[in-house]
CSV table of C-alpha atoms and ligand atoms in Angstrom, one decimal:
chain,number,residue,atom,x,y,z
A,296,MET,CA,-0.4,-11.6,-2.0
A,297,ARG,CA,3.2,-13.7,-3.0
A,298,PRO,CA,5.4,-11.6,-1.5
A,299,LEU,CA,3.8,-10.9,1.6
A,300,GLN,CA,3.7,-14.7,2.5
A,301,GLU,CA,7.4,-14.8,1.1
A,302,LEU,CA,8.0,-11.7,3.6
A,303,GLU,CA,6.1,-13.6,6.8
A,304,SER,CA,8.1,-16.6,6.4
A,305,ALA,CA,11.5,-14.6,5.6
A,306,PHE,CA,10.9,-13.1,9.4
A,307,LEU,CA,9.8,-16.0,11.0
A,308,GLN,CA,13.3,-17.9,9.2
A,309,TYR,CA,15.0,-14.4,10.9
A,310,ALA,CA,13.0,-14.1,14.1
A,311,LYS,CA,14.7,-17.9,15.0
A,312,SER,CA,17.8,-17.5,13.3
A,313,LYS,CA,20.6,-17.4,16.1
A,314,ALA,CA,22.9,-15.4,14.0
A,315,CYS,CA,21.1,-12.5,12.9
A,316,ILE,CA,19.3,-11.8,16.5
A,317,HIS,CA,23.5,-11.6,16.7
A,318,GLU,CA,24.1,-9.3,14.1
A,319,LEU,CA,20.5,-7.4,14.7
A,320,ASN,CA,21.7,-6.2,18.6
A,321,GLU,CA,25.3,-5.8,18.0
A,322,THR,CA,24.3,-3.0,15.2
A,323,GLN,CA,21.6,-1.4,18.0
A,324,ARG,CA,24.5,-1.0,20.4
A,325,THR,CA,27.3,-0.5,18.6
A,326,TYR,CA,25.4,1.9,15.9
A,327,ASN,CA,22.0,2.8,17.2
A,328,GLY,CA,23.1,3.5,21.5
A,329,ARG,CA,21.2,0.9,22.4
A,330,PRO,CA,20.5,0.0,25.0
A,331,SER,CA,18.6,3.6,25.1
A,332,PRO,CA,18.8,5.3,28.9
A,333,LEU,CA,15.9,5.3,31.2
A,334,TYR,CA,15.8,8.1,33.2
A,335,PHE,CA,14.0,8.9,36.9
A,336,ALA,CA,12.6,12.0,36.2
A,337,LYS,CA,13.2,13.7,39.5
A,338,ASN,CA,11.5,17.2,39.1
A,339,LEU,CA,9.2,16.3,36.8
A,340,SER,CA,7.9,14.1,39.1
A,341,LYS,CA,8.2,16.4,42.4
A,342,HIS,CA,5.9,18.4,39.0
A,343,LEU,CA,3.1,15.9,39.1
A,344,THR,CA,3.1,15.0,43.2
A,345,ASP,CA,2.3,18.6,44.0
A,346,LYS,CA,-0.5,19.2,41.9
A,347,ALA,CA,-1.5,15.7,43.4
A,348,LYS,CA,-2.4,18.4,46.2
A,349,GLY,CA,-0.5,15.1,47.8
A,350,LYS,CA,-3.3,13.3,48.1
A,351,GLN,CA,-0.6,10.6,45.7
A,352,ALA,CA,2.5,10.8,45.1
A,353,PHE,CA,3.8,9.8,41.4
A,354,ASP,CA,7.8,9.1,40.3
A,355,VAL,CA,8.2,9.5,36.5
A,356,TYR,CA,10.4,7.2,34.3
A,357,LEU,CA,11.8,8.7,31.3
A,358,LYS,CA,12.6,5.9,28.4
A,359,LEU,CA,15.4,7.8,26.3
A,360,GLU,CA,14.2,6.8,22.7
A,361,ASN,CA,14.8,10.4,21.3
A,362,LEU,CA,18.3,9.0,22.1
A,363,ASN,CA,18.2,7.2,18.9
A,364,HIS,CA,20.7,7.5,15.6
A,365,THR,CA,18.0,9.9,13.3
A,366,GLY,CA,17.5,10.9,17.0
A,367,ALA,CA,13.8,8.9,17.4
A,368,HIS,CA,12.1,5.4,17.9
A,369,LYS,CA,11.9,4.8,13.7
A,370,MET,CA,16.2,3.9,13.9
A,371,ASN,CA,15.0,0.1,15.8
A,372,ASN,CA,12.3,-1.1,12.6
A,373,ALA,CA,14.5,0.2,9.9
A,374,LEU,CA,17.6,-0.9,11.3
A,375,GLY,CA,15.8,-4.7,12.0
A,376,GLN,CA,14.4,-4.8,8.6
A,377,ALA,CA,17.3,-3.4,6.9
A,378,LEU,CA,18.6,-6.5,8.1
A,379,LEU,CA,16.0,-9.1,7.1
A,380,ALA,CA,16.1,-7.0,3.7
A,381,LYS,CA,19.5,-8.3,3.3
A,382,TYR,CA,19.4,-11.9,4.7
A,383,MET,CA,16.1,-12.2,1.9
A,384,GLY,CA,19.3,-11.1,-0.8
A,385,LYS,CA,17.5,-7.9,-1.9
A,386,LYS,CA,19.6,-4.9,-3.0
A,387,LYS,CA,17.1,-2.3,-2.5
A,388,VAL,CA,15.0,-0.8,-0.3
A,389,VAL,CA,11.8,1.6,-0.8
A,390,ALA,CA,10.1,3.2,1.8
A,391,GLU,CA,7.2,5.7,2.4
A,392,THR,CA,7.5,8.5,4.2
A,393,GLY,CA,5.1,12.0,6.3
A,394,ALA,CA,7.2,14.0,8.0
A,395,GLY,CA,10.6,12.0,7.1
A,396,GLN,CA,11.2,10.7,9.9
A,397,HIS,CA,11.1,7.3,8.7
A,398,GLY,CA,12.2,7.8,5.4
A,399,LEU,CA,15.4,9.7,7.5
A,400,ALA,CA,16.4,6.9,9.9
A,401,THR,CA,16.1,4.5,6.6
A,402,ALA,CA,18.2,6.4,4.5
A,403,ALA,CA,20.9,6.1,7.4
A,404,ALA,CA,20.1,2.4,7.8
A,405,CYS,CA,21.0,1.8,3.9
A,406,ALA,CA,23.7,4.0,3.6
A,407,LYS,CA,25.2,2.3,6.1
A,408,LEU,CA,24.1,-2.1,5.0
A,409,GLY,CA,25.6,-1.2,1.1
A,410,LEU,CA,21.5,-0.7,-0.2
A,411,GLU,CA,19.4,0.8,-2.5
A,412,CYS,CA,17.2,2.8,-0.5
A,413,CYS,CA,14.1,4.6,-3.1
A,414,VAL,CA,11.8,6.9,-0.9
A,415,PHE,CA,8.2,8.2,-2.3
A,416,MET,CA,7.3,11.1,-0.3
A,417,GLY,CA,4.2,13.2,-0.9
A,418,GLU,CA,4.5,16.7,-3.1
A,419,THR,CA,3.5,18.2,0.0
A,420,ASP,CA,4.7,17.2,2.7
A,421,ILE,CA,8.3,17.7,0.3
A,422,ARG,CA,7.8,21.2,0.3
A,423,ARG,CA,7.0,21.5,3.8
A,424,GLN,CA,9.9,19.0,5.6
A,425,TYR,CA,13.2,20.4,3.6
A,426,PRO,CA,15.6,20.1,5.6
A,427,ASN,CA,14.7,15.5,6.3
A,428,VAL,CA,14.7,15.5,2.7
A,429,PHE,CA,18.0,17.1,1.9
A,430,SER,CA,19.3,15.1,4.5
A,431,MET,CA,17.9,11.5,2.7
A,432,LYS,CA,19.7,12.9,-0.7
A,433,LEU,CA,22.5,13.6,1.4
A,434,MET,CA,22.3,10.0,1.9
A,435,GLY,CA,22.9,8.5,-1.4
A,436,ALA,CA,19.0,8.1,-1.1
A,437,ARG,CA,16.3,9.0,-3.8
A,438,VAL,CA,13.4,10.7,-3.2
A,439,ILE,CA,10.7,10.3,-5.0
A,440,ALA,CA,7.4,13.2,-5.0
A,441,VAL,CA,4.2,11.4,-4.5
A,442,LYS,CA,1.0,13.3,-6.9
A,443,GLU,CA,-1.3,11.5,-6.4
A,444,GLY,CA,-5.0,12.5,-3.9
A,445,ASN,CA,-4.1,15.2,-1.5
A,446,LYS,CA,0.6,14.7,-1.9
A,447,THR,CA,0.4,13.4,2.2
A,448,LEU,CA,1.4,10.6,3.8
A,449,LYS,CA,-1.7,8.1,2.3
A,450,ASP,CA,-0.5,8.4,-0.9
A,451,ALA,CA,3.5,8.2,-0.5
A,452,VAL,CA,1.9,4.1,1.5
A,453,ASN,CA,-0.2,3.7,-1.2
A,454,ALA,CA,2.6,5.1,-4.1
A,455,ALA,CA,5.3,2.8,-2.0
A,456,LEU,CA,2.6,-0.7,-2.5
A,457,LYS,CA,3.2,-0.9,-5.8
A,458,TYR,CA,6.8,0.2,-6.5
A,459,TRP,CA,7.7,-2.9,-4.0
A,460,ILE,CA,4.9,-5.4,-5.7
A,461,GLU,CA,6.4,-3.9,-9.4
A,462,HIS,CA,9.9,-4.3,-8.1
A,463,VAL,CA,9.3,-7.3,-5.1
A,464,SER,CA,12.6,-9.7,-6.8
A,465,ASP,CA,15.3,-8.0,-5.7
A,466,THR,CA,13.8,-4.8,-3.2
A,467,HIS,CA,12.0,-4.8,0.2
A,468,TYR,CA,8.9,-2.9,1.4
A,469,ILE,CA,11.1,-0.9,4.8
A,470,LEU,CA,7.2,0.1,6.5
A,471,GLY,CA,7.3,2.2,8.6
A,472,SER,CA,4.7,2.0,11.7
A,473,ALA,CA,2.7,-1.9,13.0
A,474,LEU,CA,0.5,-1.2,9.8
A,475,GLY,CA,0.0,-2.0,7.0
A,476,PRO,CA,-1.1,-5.7,5.2
A,477,SER,CA,0.0,-8.3,7.4
A,478,PRO,CA,3.0,-9.6,8.5
A,479,TYR,CA,4.0,-5.8,8.7
A,480,PRO,CA,2.3,-5.0,12.2
A,481,GLN,CA,4.3,-8.4,14.0
A,482,ILE,CA,7.3,-7.0,12.3
A,483,VAL,CA,7.3,-3.1,13.2
A,484,GLN,CA,6.1,-4.5,16.2
A,485,TYR,CA,8.5,-7.5,16.2
A,486,PHE,CA,12.0,-4.9,16.0
A,487,GLN,CA,10.8,-1.8,18.6
A,488,ALA,CA,9.6,-4.7,21.2
A,489,VAL,CA,13.4,-3.9,22.3
A,490,ILE,CA,12.3,-1.1,24.5
A,491,GLY,CA,9.9,-1.9,26.7
A,492,LYS,CA,12.1,-5.1,27.2
A,493,GLU,CA,14.8,-3.1,27.8
A,494,LEU,CA,12.4,-0.9,30.5
A,495,ARG,CA,11.9,-4.1,32.7
A,496,MET,CA,15.7,-4.1,33.2
A,497,GLN,CA,16.7,-1.5,33.7
A,498,LEU,CA,13.5,-0.2,35.8
A,499,ARG,CA,13.6,-3.3,38.2
A,500,GLU,CA,18.0,-1.8,38.8
A,501,LEU,CA,16.6,1.6,39.8
A,502,ARG,CA,14.4,0.9,41.3
A,503,SER,CA,16.0,-2.2,43.4
A,504,SER,CA,16.4,0.0,46.9
A,505,GLU,CA,13.0,0.3,47.0
A,506,LYS,CA,11.3,-2.2,50.1
A,507,THR,CA,8.7,-4.9,48.2
A,508,ASP,CA,7.9,-8.0,49.0
A,509,LYS,CA,9.0,-10.4,47.2
A,510,LYS,CA,6.4,-11.4,44.9
A,511,GLN,CA,6.6,-7.5,43.1
A,512,ASP,CA,8.8,-7.4,39.9
A,513,LEU,CA,10.1,-3.4,40.6
A,514,GLY,CA,10.1,-4.2,36.8
A,515,VAL,CA,7.2,-4.0,35.7
A,516,PRO,CA,5.5,0.0,37.1
A,517,ASP,CA,1.8,0.7,37.4
A,518,ALA,CA,1.4,3.2,34.2
A,519,ILE,CA,2.8,3.3,31.0
A,520,VAL,CA,2.1,6.5,27.7
A,521,ALA,CA,2.9,6.7,24.7
A,522,CYS,CA,1.3,8.8,22.2
A,523,VAL,CA,0.3,7.3,19.0
A,524,GLY,CA,0.7,7.7,15.1
A,525,GLY,CA,0.4,4.3,12.9
A,526,GLY,CA,0.4,3.0,16.9
A,527,SER,CA,4.9,2.1,16.8
A,528,ASN,CA,6.3,3.1,18.8
A,529,ALA,CA,3.3,2.1,22.0
A,530,LEU,CA,4.1,-1.4,20.8
A,531,GLY,CA,7.0,-1.0,21.3
A,532,ILE,CA,7.0,-0.5,25.1
A,533,PHE,CA,2.7,-2.1,25.4
A,534,THR,CA,4.1,-5.2,24.9
A,535,GLU,CA,6.6,-6.1,26.9
A,536,PHE,CA,3.3,-5.7,29.8
A,537,LEU,CA,0.7,-6.4,28.5
A,538,ASP,CA,0.1,-9.4,30.4
A,539,GLU,CA,1.2,-7.8,33.5
A,540,ARG,CA,-0.5,-5.5,36.1
A,541,THR,CA,-0.1,-2.1,34.5
A,542,ALA,CA,-2.2,0.3,33.0
A,543,LEU,CA,-1.3,1.6,29.7
A,544,PHE,CA,-2.1,5.2,28.3
A,545,ALA,CA,-2.1,6.1,24.9
A,546,ALA,CA,-2.5,9.6,23.5
A,547,GLU,CA,-4.5,10.3,19.9
A,548,ALA,CA,-3.7,14.0,18.3
A,549,GLY,CA,-6.3,16.2,18.8
A,550,GLY,CA,-5.4,19.0,17.0
A,551,GLU,CA,-7.7,21.8,17.5
A,552,GLY,CA,-9.9,19.5,19.5
A,553,ILE,CA,-12.2,17.0,17.9
A,554,LYS,CA,-15.2,19.2,17.5
A,555,SER,CA,-13.2,21.5,15.0
A,556,GLY,CA,-13.0,18.3,12.5
A,557,LYS,CA,-9.3,18.8,12.2
A,558,HIS,CA,-7.6,16.3,14.0
A,559,ALA,CA,-6.9,13.4,14.0
A,560,THR,CA,-8.6,11.1,16.6
A,561,ARG,CA,-9.6,7.7,15.2
A,562,LEU,CA,-10.3,6.2,18.4
A,563,ARG,CA,-11.9,8.4,20.2
A,564,GLY,CA,-13.1,10.2,17.7
A,565,LYS,CA,-14.9,9.3,15.2
A,566,GLY,CA,-13.0,6.8,13.3
A,567,LYS,CA,-15.0,4.3,12.2
A,568,THR,CA,-13.6,-0.1,10.7
A,569,GLY,CA,-12.2,0.3,7.4
A,570,ILE,CA,-10.3,-2.2,5.1
A,571,SER,CA,-7.3,-0.2,3.6
A,572,GLN,CA,-4.1,0.7,2.9
A,573,GLY,CA,-3.7,-3.3,3.2
A,574,TYR,CA,-5.5,-4.0,7.4
A,575,LYS,CA,-8.6,-3.7,8.1
A,576,SER,CA,-8.4,-1.4,11.2
A,577,TYR,CA,-10.2,1.4,12.6
A,578,PHE,CA,-9.8,4.8,10.4
A,579,LEU,CA,-11.3,8.5,9.9
A,580,GLN,CA,-13.5,8.6,7.2
A,581,ASN,CA,-16.4,10.1,5.1
A,582,LYS,CA,-19.8,8.4,5.3
A,583,ASP,CA,-18.0,7.0,1.2
A,584,GLY,CA,-15.6,5.2,3.0
A,585,GLN,CA,-12.5,7.7,1.5
A,586,LEU,CA,-10.3,8.3,3.9
A,587,SER,CA,-10.3,11.7,5.4
A,588,ASP,CA,-7.7,14.7,5.5
A,589,THR,CA,-6.4,15.1,9.2
A,590,TYR,CA,-4.8,17.5,10.7
A,591,SER,CA,-2.3,17.5,14.1
A,592,ILE,CA,0.6,19.8,15.1
A,593,SER,CA,2.9,17.1,15.1
A,594,ALA,CA,3.3,15.5,11.1
A,595,GLY,CA,4.2,12.6,12.6
A,596,LEU,CA,0.6,11.6,14.7
A,597,ASP,CA,-1.4,13.0,11.6
A,598,TYR,CA,-2.8,10.1,9.6
A,599,ALA,CA,-5.8,9.0,9.0
A,600,GLY,CA,-5.6,5.1,10.5
A,601,ILE,CA,-3.9,3.5,13.2
A,602,SER,CA,-2.6,0.0,13.9
A,603,PRO,CA,-5.4,-3.6,13.8
A,604,ILE,CA,-3.1,-4.9,17.0
A,605,LEU,CA,-3.5,-1.7,18.9
A,606,ALA,CA,-7.7,-1.2,17.5
A,607,GLN,CA,-7.4,-5.0,18.8
A,608,HIS,CA,-6.2,-4.5,22.1
A,609,HIS,CA,-8.4,-0.9,22.5
A,610,ASP,CA,-11.8,-3.1,21.8
A,611,SER,CA,-10.1,-5.2,24.4
A,612,LYS,CA,-9.6,-2.4,27.2
A,613,ARG,CA,-5.8,-3.1,27.9
A,614,ILE,CA,-4.9,0.0,26.6
A,615,HIS,CA,-7.1,3.0,27.5
A,616,PHE,CA,-6.8,5.9,25.4
A,617,ARG,CA,-7.5,9.4,25.3
A,618,SER,CA,-6.9,12.8,23.1
A,619,VAL,CA,-4.0,15.9,23.4
A,620,THR,CA,-4.9,19.1,21.6
A,621,ASP,CA,-1.8,21.0,20.0
A,622,VAL,CA,-1.8,23.5,22.4
A,623,GLN,CA,-2.1,20.9,25.4
A,624,ALA,CA,0.8,19.5,23.8
A,625,LEU,CA,2.6,22.9,23.7
A,626,LYS,CA,2.7,23.2,26.8
A,627,ALA,CA,4.0,19.6,28.1
A,628,TYR,CA,6.8,20.8,25.4
A,629,GLN,CA,8.0,23.5,27.2
A,630,LEU,CA,7.3,22.7,30.7
A,631,LEU,CA,10.2,18.9,30.0
A,632,SER,CA,12.3,21.7,28.4
A,633,GLN,CA,12.0,24.0,31.3
A,634,LEU,CA,12.1,21.1,34.3
A,635,GLU,CA,14.2,18.4,33.0
A,636,GLY,CA,17.0,20.2,30.6
A,637,ILE,CA,14.9,17.8,27.2
A,638,ILE,CA,13.5,19.0,24.2
A,639,PRO,CA,10.3,16.3,23.2
A,640,ALA,CA,9.3,15.6,19.7
A,641,LEU,CA,6.3,17.4,18.9
A,642,GLU,CA,4.7,13.8,19.1
A,643,THR,CA,6.2,13.0,22.4
A,644,SER,CA,4.9,15.7,23.9
A,645,HIS,CA,0.6,14.0,23.3
A,646,ALA,CA,2.6,11.6,25.7
A,647,LEU,CA,4.0,13.9,27.9
A,648,SER,CA,-0.1,15.8,28.3
A,649,LEU,CA,-1.6,12.7,28.8
A,650,ALA,CA,0.7,12.5,31.4
A,651,THR,CA,0.2,14.8,33.6
A,652,ARG,CA,-3.3,14.2,33.8
A,653,MET,CA,-3.0,11.0,35.5
A,654,THR,CA,-3.5,13.3,38.2
A,655,GLU,CA,-7.1,13.1,37.4
A,656,LYS,CA,-9.7,10.8,38.1
A,657,ALA,CA,-10.2,8.9,35.0
A,658,GLN,CA,-7.0,8.0,34.9
A,659,LEU,CA,-6.4,7.9,38.4
A,660,GLU,CA,-8.7,4.8,39.3
A,661,LEU,CA,-7.0,2.8,35.8
A,662,LEU,CA,-4.1,2.6,38.2
A,663,PRO,CA,-3.1,-0.6,40.6
A,664,THR,CA,-3.8,0.6,43.9
A,665,PRO,CA,-0.5,2.1,45.0
A,666,LYS,CA,0.9,-0.1,48.8
A,667,LYS,CA,0.4,2.4,51.5
A,668,ASN,CA,2.4,5.7,51.1
A,669,ARG,CA,3.8,4.3,47.7
A,670,ALA,CA,4.5,6.6,44.5
A,671,HIS,CA,2.9,5.5,41.7
A,672,CYS,CA,5.8,4.6,39.3
A,673,ILE,CA,4.7,5.7,35.6
A,674,VAL,CA,7.6,5.2,33.0
A,675,ILE,CA,6.7,7.7,29.6
A,676,ASN,CA,7.7,6.5,26.0
A,677,ILE,CA,10.5,9.9,24.8
A,678,SER,CA,9.3,8.6,21.6
A,679,GLY,CA,11.7,11.6,19.9
A,680,ARG,CA,13.8,14.8,20.5
A,681,GLY,CA,12.5,17.7,19.3
A,682,GLU,CA,14.6,19.9,17.3
A,683,LYS,CA,13.1,18.6,14.6
A,684,ASP,CA,10.3,21.2,16.0
A,685,LEU,CA,12.0,23.5,15.3
A,686,PHE,CA,10.1,25.4,12.4
A,687,ILE,CA,6.7,24.7,13.8
A,688,THR,CA,7.7,25.5,17.9
A,689,ALA,CA,9.6,28.5,16.8
A,690,ALA,CA,7.2,30.3,14.4
A,691,GLN,CA,3.7,29.3,17.6
A,692,LEU,CA,6.3,30.5,20.4
A,693,ASP,CA,8.5,33.1,19.4
A,694,ALA,CA,7.2,34.2,15.8
A,695,ASP,CA,8.1,38.1,15.6
A,696,ASN,CA,12.3,37.2,16.3
A,697,TRP,CA,11.8,34.2,14.5
A,698,ASN,CA,10.3,35.5,11.6
A,699,GLN,CA,13.4,38.2,11.7
A,700,PHE,CA,16.4,35.4,11.4
A,701,LEU,CA,14.3,34.0,8.3
A,702,SER,CA,14.6,37.7,6.9
A,703,LYS,CA,18.1,38.2,7.6
A,704,GLU,CA,18.6,34.5,7.0
A,705,LEU,CA,17.2,35.9,3.0
A,706,SER,CA,18.8,38.8,2.3
A,707,ARG,CA,22.2,37.9,2.9
A,708,GLU,CA,24.3,37.6,0.2
A,709,ARG,CA,26.4,34.9,-0.6
B,125,PLP,C1,7.1,8.5,13.1
B,125,PLP,C2,7.0,9.0,15.0
B,125,PLP,C3,5.7,8.5,15.8
B,125,PLP,C4,4.5,8.6,15.3
B,125,PLP,O1,5.0,7.2,15.2
B,125,PLP,P1,4.5,5.4,16.0
B,125,PLP,O2,4.4,4.3,14.8
B,125,PLP,O3,2.6,6.5,15.9
B,125,PLP,O4,5.4,5.4,17.1
B,125,PLP,C5,6.0,9.5,17.5
B,125,PLP,N1,7.2,10.3,17.1
B,125,PLP,C6,7.8,10.1,16.6
B,125,PLP,C7,9.0,11.1,17.8
B,125,PLP,C8,8.3,10.2,15.5
B,125,PLP,O5,8.7,10.4,14.9
């Protein structure tokens, strides 16, 4: 409890300090490329409007978090917490990672700020995610293989927490999503909330030529769609709009379908209340309360727990959860690539697939009623870019050429 209480009071001080927030904003701007662009996706809008067969028009905007440094929204939090670590006078940072995206962002932030970095990663994940492991080491991080459990993300979280409480005097633990023991969910939500704040300003400007009555804030969309692993990119874009009329949709990983048992759908699946890894939320678990093995084509959504903040908004019906399968996500991955020339991460593809279902009654009836002849304004959070998924997507969509390429590379003389 003591390290968590110290962290909480340091964080509250940090967030109140004008100098700290100025440094945070400047670092986000110069190093991370913020603000990320908001892009009007004209072709995707037409696709959705055509799909609705003239009954309803859609304007679709994309918040391009894929353009963050290291390729995903993860950097917003890693950079913020690395600055917080420095503020607390810590010299070392520890982090957990599953697919390696959070480890990558943390390793980069630590290299930049001169912090020693140690990343815990399951042995199974190390074997599956060579490119990210290589890059973390290149940037000076120590990658430690976790050999407990089934050697994936949940085991890495346990190992990182354990290491942290043993080295708390000089070490800060940078947790990667809006979960874990308090104050972590709130800290991660705070650093990611920049996404929604920027969105409101940018949308206001992009829609400024639309005619409207004076009372309507054009910066408030009718719907926002995001994917949910732990919940940090979803909370990052939703938080600004929780008190607005915006319908909020979250896509969980449906894997091979809920009936198959191979999925990571906590809220629309069979997740039950539990307490694990320092927080109370919905977890996929067996009848003895042990965390279940989950499955998704996208590593970032493949986890048994979910942010307790999101679980609460699920229970109060403020945020609507839906499940998206691997097959549906892969289709959306190709759709955005072809329509807009933007290759989304497989995680993000789940949100995109759900956005294309906005024409269906189950979603449509949750949107605010549009004024006569007006399009529904929909925003999708493009949480990350798809290049990292080449090993999975090429193997699925172009297997013969991909296998030929790999075997040629292997047989090449060095
Ligand atoms: C890690 C990751 C996610 C899932 O994590 P959240 O905490 O739910 O945001 C989603 N998209 C991308 C690109 C990721 O790297």
